mmCIF file of C-alpha atoms in Angstrom:
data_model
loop_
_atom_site.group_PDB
_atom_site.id
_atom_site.type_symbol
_atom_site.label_atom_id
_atom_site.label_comp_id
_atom_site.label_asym_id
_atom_site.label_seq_id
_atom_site.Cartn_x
_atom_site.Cartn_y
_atom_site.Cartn_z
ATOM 1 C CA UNK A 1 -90.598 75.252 297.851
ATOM 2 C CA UNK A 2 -89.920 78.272 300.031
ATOM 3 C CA UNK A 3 -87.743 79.822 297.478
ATOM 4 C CA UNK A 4 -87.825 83.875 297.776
ATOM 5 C CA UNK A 5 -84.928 86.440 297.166
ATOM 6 C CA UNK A 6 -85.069 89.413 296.714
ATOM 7 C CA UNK A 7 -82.769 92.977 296.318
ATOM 8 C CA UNK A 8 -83.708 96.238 295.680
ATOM 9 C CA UNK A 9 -82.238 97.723 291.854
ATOM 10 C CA UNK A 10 -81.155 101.340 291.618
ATOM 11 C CA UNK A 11 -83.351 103.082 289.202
ATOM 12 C CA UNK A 12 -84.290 101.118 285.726
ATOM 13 C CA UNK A 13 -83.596 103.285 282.254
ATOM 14 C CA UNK A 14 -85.651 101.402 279.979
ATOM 15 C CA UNK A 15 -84.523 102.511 276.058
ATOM 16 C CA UNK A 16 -87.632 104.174 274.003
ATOM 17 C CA UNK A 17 -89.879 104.395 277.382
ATOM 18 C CA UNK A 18 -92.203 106.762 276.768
ATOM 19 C CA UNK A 19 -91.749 110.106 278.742
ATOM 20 C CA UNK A 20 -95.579 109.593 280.346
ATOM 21 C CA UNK A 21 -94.543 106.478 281.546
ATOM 22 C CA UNK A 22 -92.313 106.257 285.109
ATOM 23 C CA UNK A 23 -90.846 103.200 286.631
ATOM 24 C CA UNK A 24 -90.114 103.480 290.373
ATOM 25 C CA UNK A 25 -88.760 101.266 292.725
ATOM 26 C CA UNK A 26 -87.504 97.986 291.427
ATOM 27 C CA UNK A 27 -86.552 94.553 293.291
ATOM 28 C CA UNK A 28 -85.500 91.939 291.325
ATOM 29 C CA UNK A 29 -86.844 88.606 292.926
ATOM 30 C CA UNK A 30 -86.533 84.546 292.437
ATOM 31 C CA UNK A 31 -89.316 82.829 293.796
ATOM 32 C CA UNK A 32 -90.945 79.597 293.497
ATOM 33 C CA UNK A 33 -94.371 81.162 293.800
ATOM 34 C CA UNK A 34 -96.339 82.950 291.124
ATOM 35 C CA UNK A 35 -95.486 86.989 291.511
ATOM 36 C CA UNK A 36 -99.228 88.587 292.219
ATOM 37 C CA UNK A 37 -99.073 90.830 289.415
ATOM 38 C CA UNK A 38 -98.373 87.880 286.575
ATOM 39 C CA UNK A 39 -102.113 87.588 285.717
ATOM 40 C CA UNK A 40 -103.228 84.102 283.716
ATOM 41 C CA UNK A 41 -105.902 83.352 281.811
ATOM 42 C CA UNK A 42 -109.252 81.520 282.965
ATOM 43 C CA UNK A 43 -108.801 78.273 283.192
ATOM 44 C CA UNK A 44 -104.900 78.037 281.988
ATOM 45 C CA UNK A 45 -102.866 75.985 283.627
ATOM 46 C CA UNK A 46 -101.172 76.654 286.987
ATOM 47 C CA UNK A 47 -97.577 78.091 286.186
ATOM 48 C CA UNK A 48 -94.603 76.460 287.972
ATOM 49 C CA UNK A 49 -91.145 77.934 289.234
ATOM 50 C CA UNK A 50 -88.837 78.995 290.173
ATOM 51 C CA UNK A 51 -89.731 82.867 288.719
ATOM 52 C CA UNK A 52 -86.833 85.474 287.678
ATOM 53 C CA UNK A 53 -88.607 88.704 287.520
ATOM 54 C CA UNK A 54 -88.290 92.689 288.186
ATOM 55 C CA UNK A 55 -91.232 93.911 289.845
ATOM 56 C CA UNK A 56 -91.499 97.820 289.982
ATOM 57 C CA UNK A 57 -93.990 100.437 290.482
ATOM 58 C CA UNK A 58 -95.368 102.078 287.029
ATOM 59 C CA UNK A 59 -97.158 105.093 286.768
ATOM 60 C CA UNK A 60 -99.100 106.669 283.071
ATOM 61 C CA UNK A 61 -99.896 109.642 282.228
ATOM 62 C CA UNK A 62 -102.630 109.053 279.587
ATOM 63 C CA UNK A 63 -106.379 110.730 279.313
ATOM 64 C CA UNK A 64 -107.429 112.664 282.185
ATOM 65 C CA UNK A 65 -105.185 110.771 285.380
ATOM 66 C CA UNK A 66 -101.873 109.162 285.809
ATOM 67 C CA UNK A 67 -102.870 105.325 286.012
ATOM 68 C CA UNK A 68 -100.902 103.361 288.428
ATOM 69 C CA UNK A 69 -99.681 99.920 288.338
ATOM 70 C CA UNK A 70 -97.490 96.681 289.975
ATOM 71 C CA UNK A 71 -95.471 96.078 286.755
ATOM 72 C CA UNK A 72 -93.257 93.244 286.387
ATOM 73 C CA UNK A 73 -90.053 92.457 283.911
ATOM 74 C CA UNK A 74 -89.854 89.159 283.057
ATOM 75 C CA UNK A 75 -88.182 86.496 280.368
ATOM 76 C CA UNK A 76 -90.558 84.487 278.065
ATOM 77 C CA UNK A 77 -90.915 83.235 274.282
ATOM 78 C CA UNK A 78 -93.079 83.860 271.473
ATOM 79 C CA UNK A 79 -95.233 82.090 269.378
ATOM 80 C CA UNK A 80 -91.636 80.222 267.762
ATOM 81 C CA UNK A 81 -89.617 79.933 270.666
ATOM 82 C CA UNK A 82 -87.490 83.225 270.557
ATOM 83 C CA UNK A 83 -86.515 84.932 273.774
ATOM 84 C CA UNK A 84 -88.398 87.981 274.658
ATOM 85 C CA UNK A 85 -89.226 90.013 277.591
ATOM 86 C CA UNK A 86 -92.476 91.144 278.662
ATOM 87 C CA UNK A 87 -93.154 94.006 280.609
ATOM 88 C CA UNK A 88 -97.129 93.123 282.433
ATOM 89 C CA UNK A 89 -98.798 94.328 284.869
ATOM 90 C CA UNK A 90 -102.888 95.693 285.647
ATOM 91 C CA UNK A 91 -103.803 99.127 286.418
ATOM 92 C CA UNK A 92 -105.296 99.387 290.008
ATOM 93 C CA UNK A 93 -107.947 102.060 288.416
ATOM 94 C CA UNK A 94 -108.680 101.982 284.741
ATOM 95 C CA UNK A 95 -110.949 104.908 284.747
ATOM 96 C CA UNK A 96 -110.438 108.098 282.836
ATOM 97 C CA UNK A 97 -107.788 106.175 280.233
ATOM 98 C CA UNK A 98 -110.312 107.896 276.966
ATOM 99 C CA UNK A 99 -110.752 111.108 276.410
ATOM 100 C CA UNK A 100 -113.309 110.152 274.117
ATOM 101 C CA UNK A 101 -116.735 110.654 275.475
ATOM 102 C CA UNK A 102 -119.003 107.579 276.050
ATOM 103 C CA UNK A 103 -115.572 105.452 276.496
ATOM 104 C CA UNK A 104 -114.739 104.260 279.628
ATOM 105 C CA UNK A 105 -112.121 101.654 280.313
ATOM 106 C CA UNK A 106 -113.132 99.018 282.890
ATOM 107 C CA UNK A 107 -110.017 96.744 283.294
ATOM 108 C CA UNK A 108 -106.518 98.003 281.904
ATOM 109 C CA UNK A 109 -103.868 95.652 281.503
ATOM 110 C CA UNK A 110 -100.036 96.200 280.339
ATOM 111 C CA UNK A 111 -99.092 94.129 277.858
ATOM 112 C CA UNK A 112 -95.491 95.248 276.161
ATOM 113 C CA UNK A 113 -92.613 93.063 274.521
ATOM 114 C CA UNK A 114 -88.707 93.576 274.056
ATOM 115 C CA UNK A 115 -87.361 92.207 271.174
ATOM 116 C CA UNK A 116 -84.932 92.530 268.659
ATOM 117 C CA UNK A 117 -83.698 95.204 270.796
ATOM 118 C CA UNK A 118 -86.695 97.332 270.241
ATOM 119 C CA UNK A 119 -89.636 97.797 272.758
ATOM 120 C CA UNK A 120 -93.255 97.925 271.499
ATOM 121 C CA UNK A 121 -95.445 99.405 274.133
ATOM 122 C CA UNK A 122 -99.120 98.350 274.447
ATOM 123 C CA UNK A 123 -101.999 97.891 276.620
ATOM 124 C CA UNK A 124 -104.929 95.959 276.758
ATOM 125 C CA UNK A 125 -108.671 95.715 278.163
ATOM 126 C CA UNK A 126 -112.570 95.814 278.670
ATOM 127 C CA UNK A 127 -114.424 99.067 278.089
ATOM 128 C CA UNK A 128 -117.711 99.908 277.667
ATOM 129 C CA UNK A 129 -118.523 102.492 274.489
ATOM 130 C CA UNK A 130 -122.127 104.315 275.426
ATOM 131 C CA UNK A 131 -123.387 100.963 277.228
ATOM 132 C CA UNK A 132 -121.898 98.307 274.593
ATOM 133 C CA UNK A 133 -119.602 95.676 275.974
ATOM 134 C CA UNK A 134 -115.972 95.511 274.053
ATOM 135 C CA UNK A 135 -112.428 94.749 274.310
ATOM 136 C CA UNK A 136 -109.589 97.353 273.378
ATOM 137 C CA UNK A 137 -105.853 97.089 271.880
ATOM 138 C CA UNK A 138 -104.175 99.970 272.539
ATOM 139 C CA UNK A 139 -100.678 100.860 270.828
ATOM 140 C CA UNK A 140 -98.251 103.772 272.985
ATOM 141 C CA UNK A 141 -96.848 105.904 269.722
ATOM 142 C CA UNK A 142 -93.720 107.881 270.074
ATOM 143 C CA UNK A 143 -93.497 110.932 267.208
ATOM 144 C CA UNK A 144 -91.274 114.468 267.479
ATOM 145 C CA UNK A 145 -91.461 113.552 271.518
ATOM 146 C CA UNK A 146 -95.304 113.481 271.759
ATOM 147 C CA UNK A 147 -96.953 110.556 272.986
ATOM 148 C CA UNK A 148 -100.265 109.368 271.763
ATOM 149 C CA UNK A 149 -102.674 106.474 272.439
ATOM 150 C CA UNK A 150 -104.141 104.381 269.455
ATOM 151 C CA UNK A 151 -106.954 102.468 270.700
ATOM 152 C CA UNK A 152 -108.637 99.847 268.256
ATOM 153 C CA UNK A 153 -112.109 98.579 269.572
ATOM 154 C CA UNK A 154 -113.573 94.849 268.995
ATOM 155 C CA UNK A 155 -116.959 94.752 269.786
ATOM 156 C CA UNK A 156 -118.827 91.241 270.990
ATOM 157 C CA UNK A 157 -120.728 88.609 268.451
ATOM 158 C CA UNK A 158 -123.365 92.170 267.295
ATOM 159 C CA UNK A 159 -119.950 94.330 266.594
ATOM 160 C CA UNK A 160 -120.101 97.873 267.199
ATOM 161 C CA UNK A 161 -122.455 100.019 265.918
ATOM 162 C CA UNK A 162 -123.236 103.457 264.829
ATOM 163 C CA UNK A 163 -125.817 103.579 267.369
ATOM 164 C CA UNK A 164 -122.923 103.007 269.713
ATOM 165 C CA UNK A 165 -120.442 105.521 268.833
ATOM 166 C CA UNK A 166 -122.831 108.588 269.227
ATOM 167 C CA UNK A 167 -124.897 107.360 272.263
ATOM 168 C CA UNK A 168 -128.043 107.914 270.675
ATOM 169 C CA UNK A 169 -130.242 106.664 267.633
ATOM 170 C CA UNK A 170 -129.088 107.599 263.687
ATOM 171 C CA UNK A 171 -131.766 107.003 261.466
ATOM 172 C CA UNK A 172 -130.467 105.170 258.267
ATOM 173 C CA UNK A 173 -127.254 103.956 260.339
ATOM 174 C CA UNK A 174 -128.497 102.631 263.493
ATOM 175 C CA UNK A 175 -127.398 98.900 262.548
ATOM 176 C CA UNK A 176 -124.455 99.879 260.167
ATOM 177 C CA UNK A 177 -121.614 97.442 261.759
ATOM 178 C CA UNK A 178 -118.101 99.154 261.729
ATOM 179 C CA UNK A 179 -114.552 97.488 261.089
ATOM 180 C CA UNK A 180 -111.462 98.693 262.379
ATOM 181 C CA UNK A 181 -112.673 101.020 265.104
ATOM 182 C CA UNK A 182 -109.929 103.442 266.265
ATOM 183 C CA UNK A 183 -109.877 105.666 268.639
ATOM 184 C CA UNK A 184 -107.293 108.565 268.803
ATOM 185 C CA UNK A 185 -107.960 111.021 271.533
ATOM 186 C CA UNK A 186 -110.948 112.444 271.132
ATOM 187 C CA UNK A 187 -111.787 111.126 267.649
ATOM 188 C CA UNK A 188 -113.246 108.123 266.592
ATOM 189 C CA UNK A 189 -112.598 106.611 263.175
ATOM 190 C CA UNK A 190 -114.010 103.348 261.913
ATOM 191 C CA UNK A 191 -114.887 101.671 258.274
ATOM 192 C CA UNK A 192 -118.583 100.756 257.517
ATOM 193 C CA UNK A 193 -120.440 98.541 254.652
ATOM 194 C CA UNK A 194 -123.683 100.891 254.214
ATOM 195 C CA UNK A 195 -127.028 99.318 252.791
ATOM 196 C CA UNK A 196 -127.835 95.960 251.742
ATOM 197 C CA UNK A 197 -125.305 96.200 248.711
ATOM 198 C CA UNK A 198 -122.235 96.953 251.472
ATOM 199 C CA UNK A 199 -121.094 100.280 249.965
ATOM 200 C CA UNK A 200 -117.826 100.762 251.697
ATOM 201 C CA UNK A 201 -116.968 103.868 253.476
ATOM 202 C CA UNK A 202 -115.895 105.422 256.557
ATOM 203 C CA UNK A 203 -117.553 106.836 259.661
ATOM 204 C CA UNK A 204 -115.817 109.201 262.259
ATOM 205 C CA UNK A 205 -117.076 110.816 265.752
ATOM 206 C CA UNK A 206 -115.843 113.495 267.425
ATOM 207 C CA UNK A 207 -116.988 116.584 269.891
ATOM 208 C CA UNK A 208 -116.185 120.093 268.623
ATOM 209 C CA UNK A 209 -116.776 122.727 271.450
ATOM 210 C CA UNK A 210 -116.718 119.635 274.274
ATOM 211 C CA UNK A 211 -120.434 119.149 273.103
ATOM 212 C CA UNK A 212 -121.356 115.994 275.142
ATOM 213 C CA UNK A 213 -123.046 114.259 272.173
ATOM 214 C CA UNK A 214 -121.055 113.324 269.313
ATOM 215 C CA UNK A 215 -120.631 115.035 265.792
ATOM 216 C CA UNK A 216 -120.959 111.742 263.228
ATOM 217 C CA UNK A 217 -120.003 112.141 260.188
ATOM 218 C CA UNK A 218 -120.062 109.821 256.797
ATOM 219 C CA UNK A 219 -118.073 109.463 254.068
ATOM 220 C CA UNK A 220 -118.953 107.373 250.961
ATOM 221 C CA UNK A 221 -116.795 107.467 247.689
ATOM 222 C CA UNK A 222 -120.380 106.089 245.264
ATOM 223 C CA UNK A 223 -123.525 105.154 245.914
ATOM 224 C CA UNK A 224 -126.656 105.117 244.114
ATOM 225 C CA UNK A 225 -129.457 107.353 245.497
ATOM 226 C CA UNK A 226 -131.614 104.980 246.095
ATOM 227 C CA UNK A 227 -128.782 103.309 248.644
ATOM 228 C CA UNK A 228 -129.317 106.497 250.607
ATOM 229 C CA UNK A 229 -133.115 107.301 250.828
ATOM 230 C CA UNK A 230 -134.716 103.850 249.994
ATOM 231 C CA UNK A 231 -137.898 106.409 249.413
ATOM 232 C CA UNK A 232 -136.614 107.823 246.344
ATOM 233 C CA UNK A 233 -137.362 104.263 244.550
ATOM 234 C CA UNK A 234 -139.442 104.989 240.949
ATOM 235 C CA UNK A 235 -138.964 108.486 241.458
ATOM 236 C CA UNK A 236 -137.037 110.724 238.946
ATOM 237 C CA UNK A 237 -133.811 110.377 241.552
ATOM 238 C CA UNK A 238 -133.784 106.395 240.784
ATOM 239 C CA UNK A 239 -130.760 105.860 238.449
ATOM 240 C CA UNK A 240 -128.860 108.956 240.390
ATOM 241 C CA UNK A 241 -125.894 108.251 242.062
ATOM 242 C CA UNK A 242 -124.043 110.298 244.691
ATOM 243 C CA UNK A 243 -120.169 111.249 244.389
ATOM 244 C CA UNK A 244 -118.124 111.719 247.320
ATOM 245 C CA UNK A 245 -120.527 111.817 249.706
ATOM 246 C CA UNK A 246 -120.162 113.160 252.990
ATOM 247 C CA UNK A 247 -122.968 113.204 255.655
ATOM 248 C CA UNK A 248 -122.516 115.277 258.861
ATOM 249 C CA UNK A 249 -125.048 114.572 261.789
ATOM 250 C CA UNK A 250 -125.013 117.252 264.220
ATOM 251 C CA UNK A 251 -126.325 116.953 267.880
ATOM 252 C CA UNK A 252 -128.723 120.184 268.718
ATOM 253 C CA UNK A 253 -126.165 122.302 270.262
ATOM 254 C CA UNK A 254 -123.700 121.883 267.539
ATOM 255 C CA UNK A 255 -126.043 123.896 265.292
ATOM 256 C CA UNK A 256 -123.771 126.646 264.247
ATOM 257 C CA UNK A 257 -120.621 125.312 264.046
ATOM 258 C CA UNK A 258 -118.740 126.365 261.096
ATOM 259 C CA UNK A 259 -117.065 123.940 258.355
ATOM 260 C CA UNK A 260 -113.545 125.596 259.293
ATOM 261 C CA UNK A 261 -113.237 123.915 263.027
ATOM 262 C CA UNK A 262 -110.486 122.149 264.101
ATOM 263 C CA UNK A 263 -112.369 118.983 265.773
ATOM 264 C CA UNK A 264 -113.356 117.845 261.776
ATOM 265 C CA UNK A 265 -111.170 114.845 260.630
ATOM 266 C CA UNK A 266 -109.244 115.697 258.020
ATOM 267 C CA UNK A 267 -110.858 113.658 255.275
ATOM 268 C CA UNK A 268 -114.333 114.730 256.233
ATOM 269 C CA UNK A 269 -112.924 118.399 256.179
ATOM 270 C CA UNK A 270 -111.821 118.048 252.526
ATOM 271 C CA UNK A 271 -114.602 116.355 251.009
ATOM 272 C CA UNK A 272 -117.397 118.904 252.118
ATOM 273 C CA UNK A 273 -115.266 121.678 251.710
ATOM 274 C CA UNK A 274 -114.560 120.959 248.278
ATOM 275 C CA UNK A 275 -118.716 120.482 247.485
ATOM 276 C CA UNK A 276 -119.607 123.569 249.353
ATOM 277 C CA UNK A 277 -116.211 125.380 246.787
ATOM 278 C CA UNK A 278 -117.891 123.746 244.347
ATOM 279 C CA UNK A 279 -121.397 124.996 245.386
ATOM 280 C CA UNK A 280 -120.447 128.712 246.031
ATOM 281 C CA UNK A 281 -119.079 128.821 242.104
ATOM 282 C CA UNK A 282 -123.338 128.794 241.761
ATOM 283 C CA UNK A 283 -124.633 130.516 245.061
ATOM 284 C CA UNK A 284 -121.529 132.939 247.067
ATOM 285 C CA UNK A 285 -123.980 131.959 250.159
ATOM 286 C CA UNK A 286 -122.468 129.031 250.269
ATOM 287 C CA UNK A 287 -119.590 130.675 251.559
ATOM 288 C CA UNK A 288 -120.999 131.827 254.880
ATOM 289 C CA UNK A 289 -122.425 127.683 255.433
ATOM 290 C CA UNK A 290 -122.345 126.858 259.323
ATOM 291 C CA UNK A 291 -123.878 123.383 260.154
ATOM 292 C CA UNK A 292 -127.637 122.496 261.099
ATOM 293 C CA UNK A 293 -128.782 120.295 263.840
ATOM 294 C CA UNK A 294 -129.785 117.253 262.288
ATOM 295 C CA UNK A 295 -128.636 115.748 258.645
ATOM 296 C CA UNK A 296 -126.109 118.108 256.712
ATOM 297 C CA UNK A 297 -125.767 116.285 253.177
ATOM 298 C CA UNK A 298 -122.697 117.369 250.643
ATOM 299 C CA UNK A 299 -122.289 115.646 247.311
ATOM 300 C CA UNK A 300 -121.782 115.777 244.114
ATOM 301 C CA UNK A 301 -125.239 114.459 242.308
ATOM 302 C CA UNK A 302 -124.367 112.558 239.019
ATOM 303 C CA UNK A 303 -127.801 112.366 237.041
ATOM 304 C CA UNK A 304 -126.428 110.658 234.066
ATOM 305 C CA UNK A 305 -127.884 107.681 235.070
ATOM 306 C CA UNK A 306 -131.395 109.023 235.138
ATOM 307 C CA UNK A 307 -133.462 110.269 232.239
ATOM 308 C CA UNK A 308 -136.284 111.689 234.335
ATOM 309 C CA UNK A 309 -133.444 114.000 235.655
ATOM 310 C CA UNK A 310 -132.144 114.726 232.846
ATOM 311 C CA UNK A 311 -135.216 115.612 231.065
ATOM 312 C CA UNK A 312 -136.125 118.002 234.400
ATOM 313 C CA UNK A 313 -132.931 120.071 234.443
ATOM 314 C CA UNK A 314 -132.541 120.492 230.390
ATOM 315 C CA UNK A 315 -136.215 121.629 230.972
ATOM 316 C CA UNK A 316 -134.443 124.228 232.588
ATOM 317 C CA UNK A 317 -131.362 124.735 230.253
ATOM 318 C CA UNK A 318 -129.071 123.254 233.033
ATOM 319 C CA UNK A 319 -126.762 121.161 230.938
ATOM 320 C CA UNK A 320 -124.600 120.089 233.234
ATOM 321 C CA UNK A 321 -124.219 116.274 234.911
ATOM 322 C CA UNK A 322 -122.792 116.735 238.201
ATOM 323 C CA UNK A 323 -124.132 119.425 240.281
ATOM 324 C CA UNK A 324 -122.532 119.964 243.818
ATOM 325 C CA UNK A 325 -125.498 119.195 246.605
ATOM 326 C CA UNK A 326 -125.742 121.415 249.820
ATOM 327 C CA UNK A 327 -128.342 121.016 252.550
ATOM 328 C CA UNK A 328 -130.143 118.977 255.124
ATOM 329 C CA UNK A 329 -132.501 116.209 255.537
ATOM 330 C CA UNK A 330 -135.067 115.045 257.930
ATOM 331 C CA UNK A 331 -134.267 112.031 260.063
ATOM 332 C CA UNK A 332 -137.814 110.764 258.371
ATOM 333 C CA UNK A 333 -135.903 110.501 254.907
ATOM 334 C CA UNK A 334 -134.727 106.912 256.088
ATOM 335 C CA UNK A 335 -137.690 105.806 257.002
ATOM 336 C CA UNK A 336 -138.566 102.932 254.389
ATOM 337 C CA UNK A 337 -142.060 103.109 255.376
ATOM 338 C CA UNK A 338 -142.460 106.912 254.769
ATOM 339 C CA UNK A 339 -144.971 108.087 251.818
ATOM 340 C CA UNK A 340 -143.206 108.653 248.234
#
C-alpha cells in the first residue's frame, strides 16, 4: 500500500526524438499509487498498482513558445495485446501551439507510442478554430532534420465549416462542411462537398503578408454553372459547366496581392496560374493580374452544353468551346433570392 521508490536516471537518449523536443531530469519510480501525470478518462475505471514508470520533465518547441510538460515512460498494450510503451503527459499551458490564426489550443496532451522499435510522436487536444469547439490529432514529422506539426481537426455533431476557417461570413460557402481538416503551419487545407449535388473539391486558408483575416480559396475539378450562382438558372449560362475552377476570396487588405506569392498552396497556385496563361494568350493584361478584395473567379468556361451560348459567341465568330474566365464577383451572386 505504501509502495514508493524512486532513483534519479542520468540523462534519457530517446532514438528519433525530435530535436524541438528535450527530456530533462528523469526518476524512474514503482509505486502503488497512480503517477499525477497518467491522466484517465471520465468515468474509466480506477487503475490499480503497483506502477513502473519514468517520469521526466519535457519541454517543445512548436508555434510561437516552448510548451512544457510532466511526461511519463511507461509499459502498456495495444488494442491485441502487444507490448508497447507510451510516452504521456499534459502541457501545463497549451497556448500559442498554432501558428494558424483563429486556432488556439485549449488543452494539449502527449500521446506517443514505441513499437516495433520505432517511435511515432503525437499529440492530442481541444481547440477552438474562430469560436467553434473541436478536437485535434496532431502528428510530430521528421524530414531533412526539420520538424513540422500536422494537425487534423474534428469538429463537433455541425463539423467545421467554411464560416469557421476564415472567421467571418462567405457567401455561397457559409454551411459547406469540410472533411479531413489539416492544418500545417500557417495553412489550412480541408476537402468540401459544394451544393446540393456534393461536388467534391478542396478548400485551403492561409494569411499572405500576416493579414489577420484569412485568404480562402476553392478548388473544384467540374461543376455546372448553375452549382455556382443558383441565379444563372434559365439563363443562357444554364447547361455551362466550369473546368478547374478555382475561387480566391480575399479579405480587404489583401487587395493587391499578386498571383506569384509564396503563402498560395501549391495546387491553388497552379490552377489559376494556368487560366490567367491561358487568358493572357487573348488579353497580355492578364499578365500584370494582382487580386481584388472580394470574389476572384478563374476557370475554364465549357459552353458546349449550352446552345444559348453557343448561338451568342458564334454571333460573334468566336468558335471556340472553352474560354479561360478571369475576374470577380459580388458576394450578392450567391444570393438565391437575388433578381435574374
Amino acid at each position: 500500500k505504501d509502495l514508493d521508490l524512486t532513483v534519479a536516471l542520468p540523462d534519457l537518449k530517446v532514438p528519433g526524438l525530435p530535436g524541438t523536443i528535450k527530456i530533462t531530469s528523469p526518476i524512474f519510480s514503482v509505486t502503488e499509487a497512480a503517477p499525477a501525470a497518467l491522466k484517465q478518462p471520465k468515468d474509466a475505471p480506477a487503475l490499480v498498482g503497483p506502477f513502473v514508470t519514468i517520469g521526466a520533465g519535457l519541454s517543445m518547441q512548436a508555434g510561437s513558445k516552448t510548451h512544457e510538460f510532466t511526461a511519463l515512460l511507461m509499459e502498456g498494450k495495444d488494442a491485441k495485446g502487444k507490448t508497447l510503451v507510451n510516452l504521456v503527459g499534459s502541457a501545463a499551458d497549451p497556448k500559442g501551439l498554432f501558428t494558424f490564426k483563429g486556432l488556439e489550443a485549449k488543452t494539449l496532451d502527449l500521446v506517443s507510442t514505441f513499437e516495433g522499435g520505432v517511435w511515432d510522436f503525437r499529440l492530442n487536444g481541444t481547440a477552438a478554430l474562430n469560436g467553434a469547439e473541436l478536437d485535434f490529432d496532431t502528428e510530430i514529422k521528421k524530414d531533412a532534420g526539420k520538424t513540422t506539426y500536422v494537425a487534423t481537426l474534428t469538429g463537433g455533431p455541425a463539423g467545421i465549416t467554411a464560416k469557421d476557417v476564415v472567421g467571418r461570413d462567405v457567401p455561397g460557402f457559409n454551411k459547406v462542411a469540410l472533411s479531413k481538416v489539416v492544418v500545417t503551419n500557417d495553412s489550412l487545407v480541408a476537402d468540401l462537398e459544394f451544393g446540393a449535388n456534393k461536388i467534391p473539391g478542396e478548400i485551403a486558408a492561409f494569411h499572405p503578408d500576416k493579414l489577420d483575416k484569412a485568404v480562402m480559396a476553392v478548388t473544384i475539378s467540374k461543376l455546372a454553372f448553375t452549382d455556382l450562382v443558383p441565379p444563372a438558372a434559365g439563363s443562357p449560362l444554364d447547361g455551362v459547366s466550369i473546368n478547374d475552377l478555382t475561387l480566391v476570396v480575399m479579405p480587404p487588405k489583401g487587395a493587391g496581392i499578386k498571383p506569384d506569392d509564396p503563402a498560395f498552396p501549391s495546387l491553388v497556385a497552379k490552377n489559376f496560374n494556368k487560366v490567367l496563361a491561358d487568358a493572357a494568350t487573348h488579353d497580355p493584361k492578364k499578365k500584370d493580374f494582382v487580386f481584388k478584395a472580394g470574389f476572384n473567379l478563374f476557370a475554364d468556361l465549357d459552353i458546349k452544353g449550352s446552345k444559348g451560348m453557343g448561338t451568342l459567341m458564334g454571333s460573334g465568330g468566336v468558335t471556340e468551346t472553352v474560354i479561360p474566365l478571369v475576374g470577380s464577383i459580388s458576394k450578392s451572386t450567391f444570393n438565391k433570392a437575388a433578381k435574374k
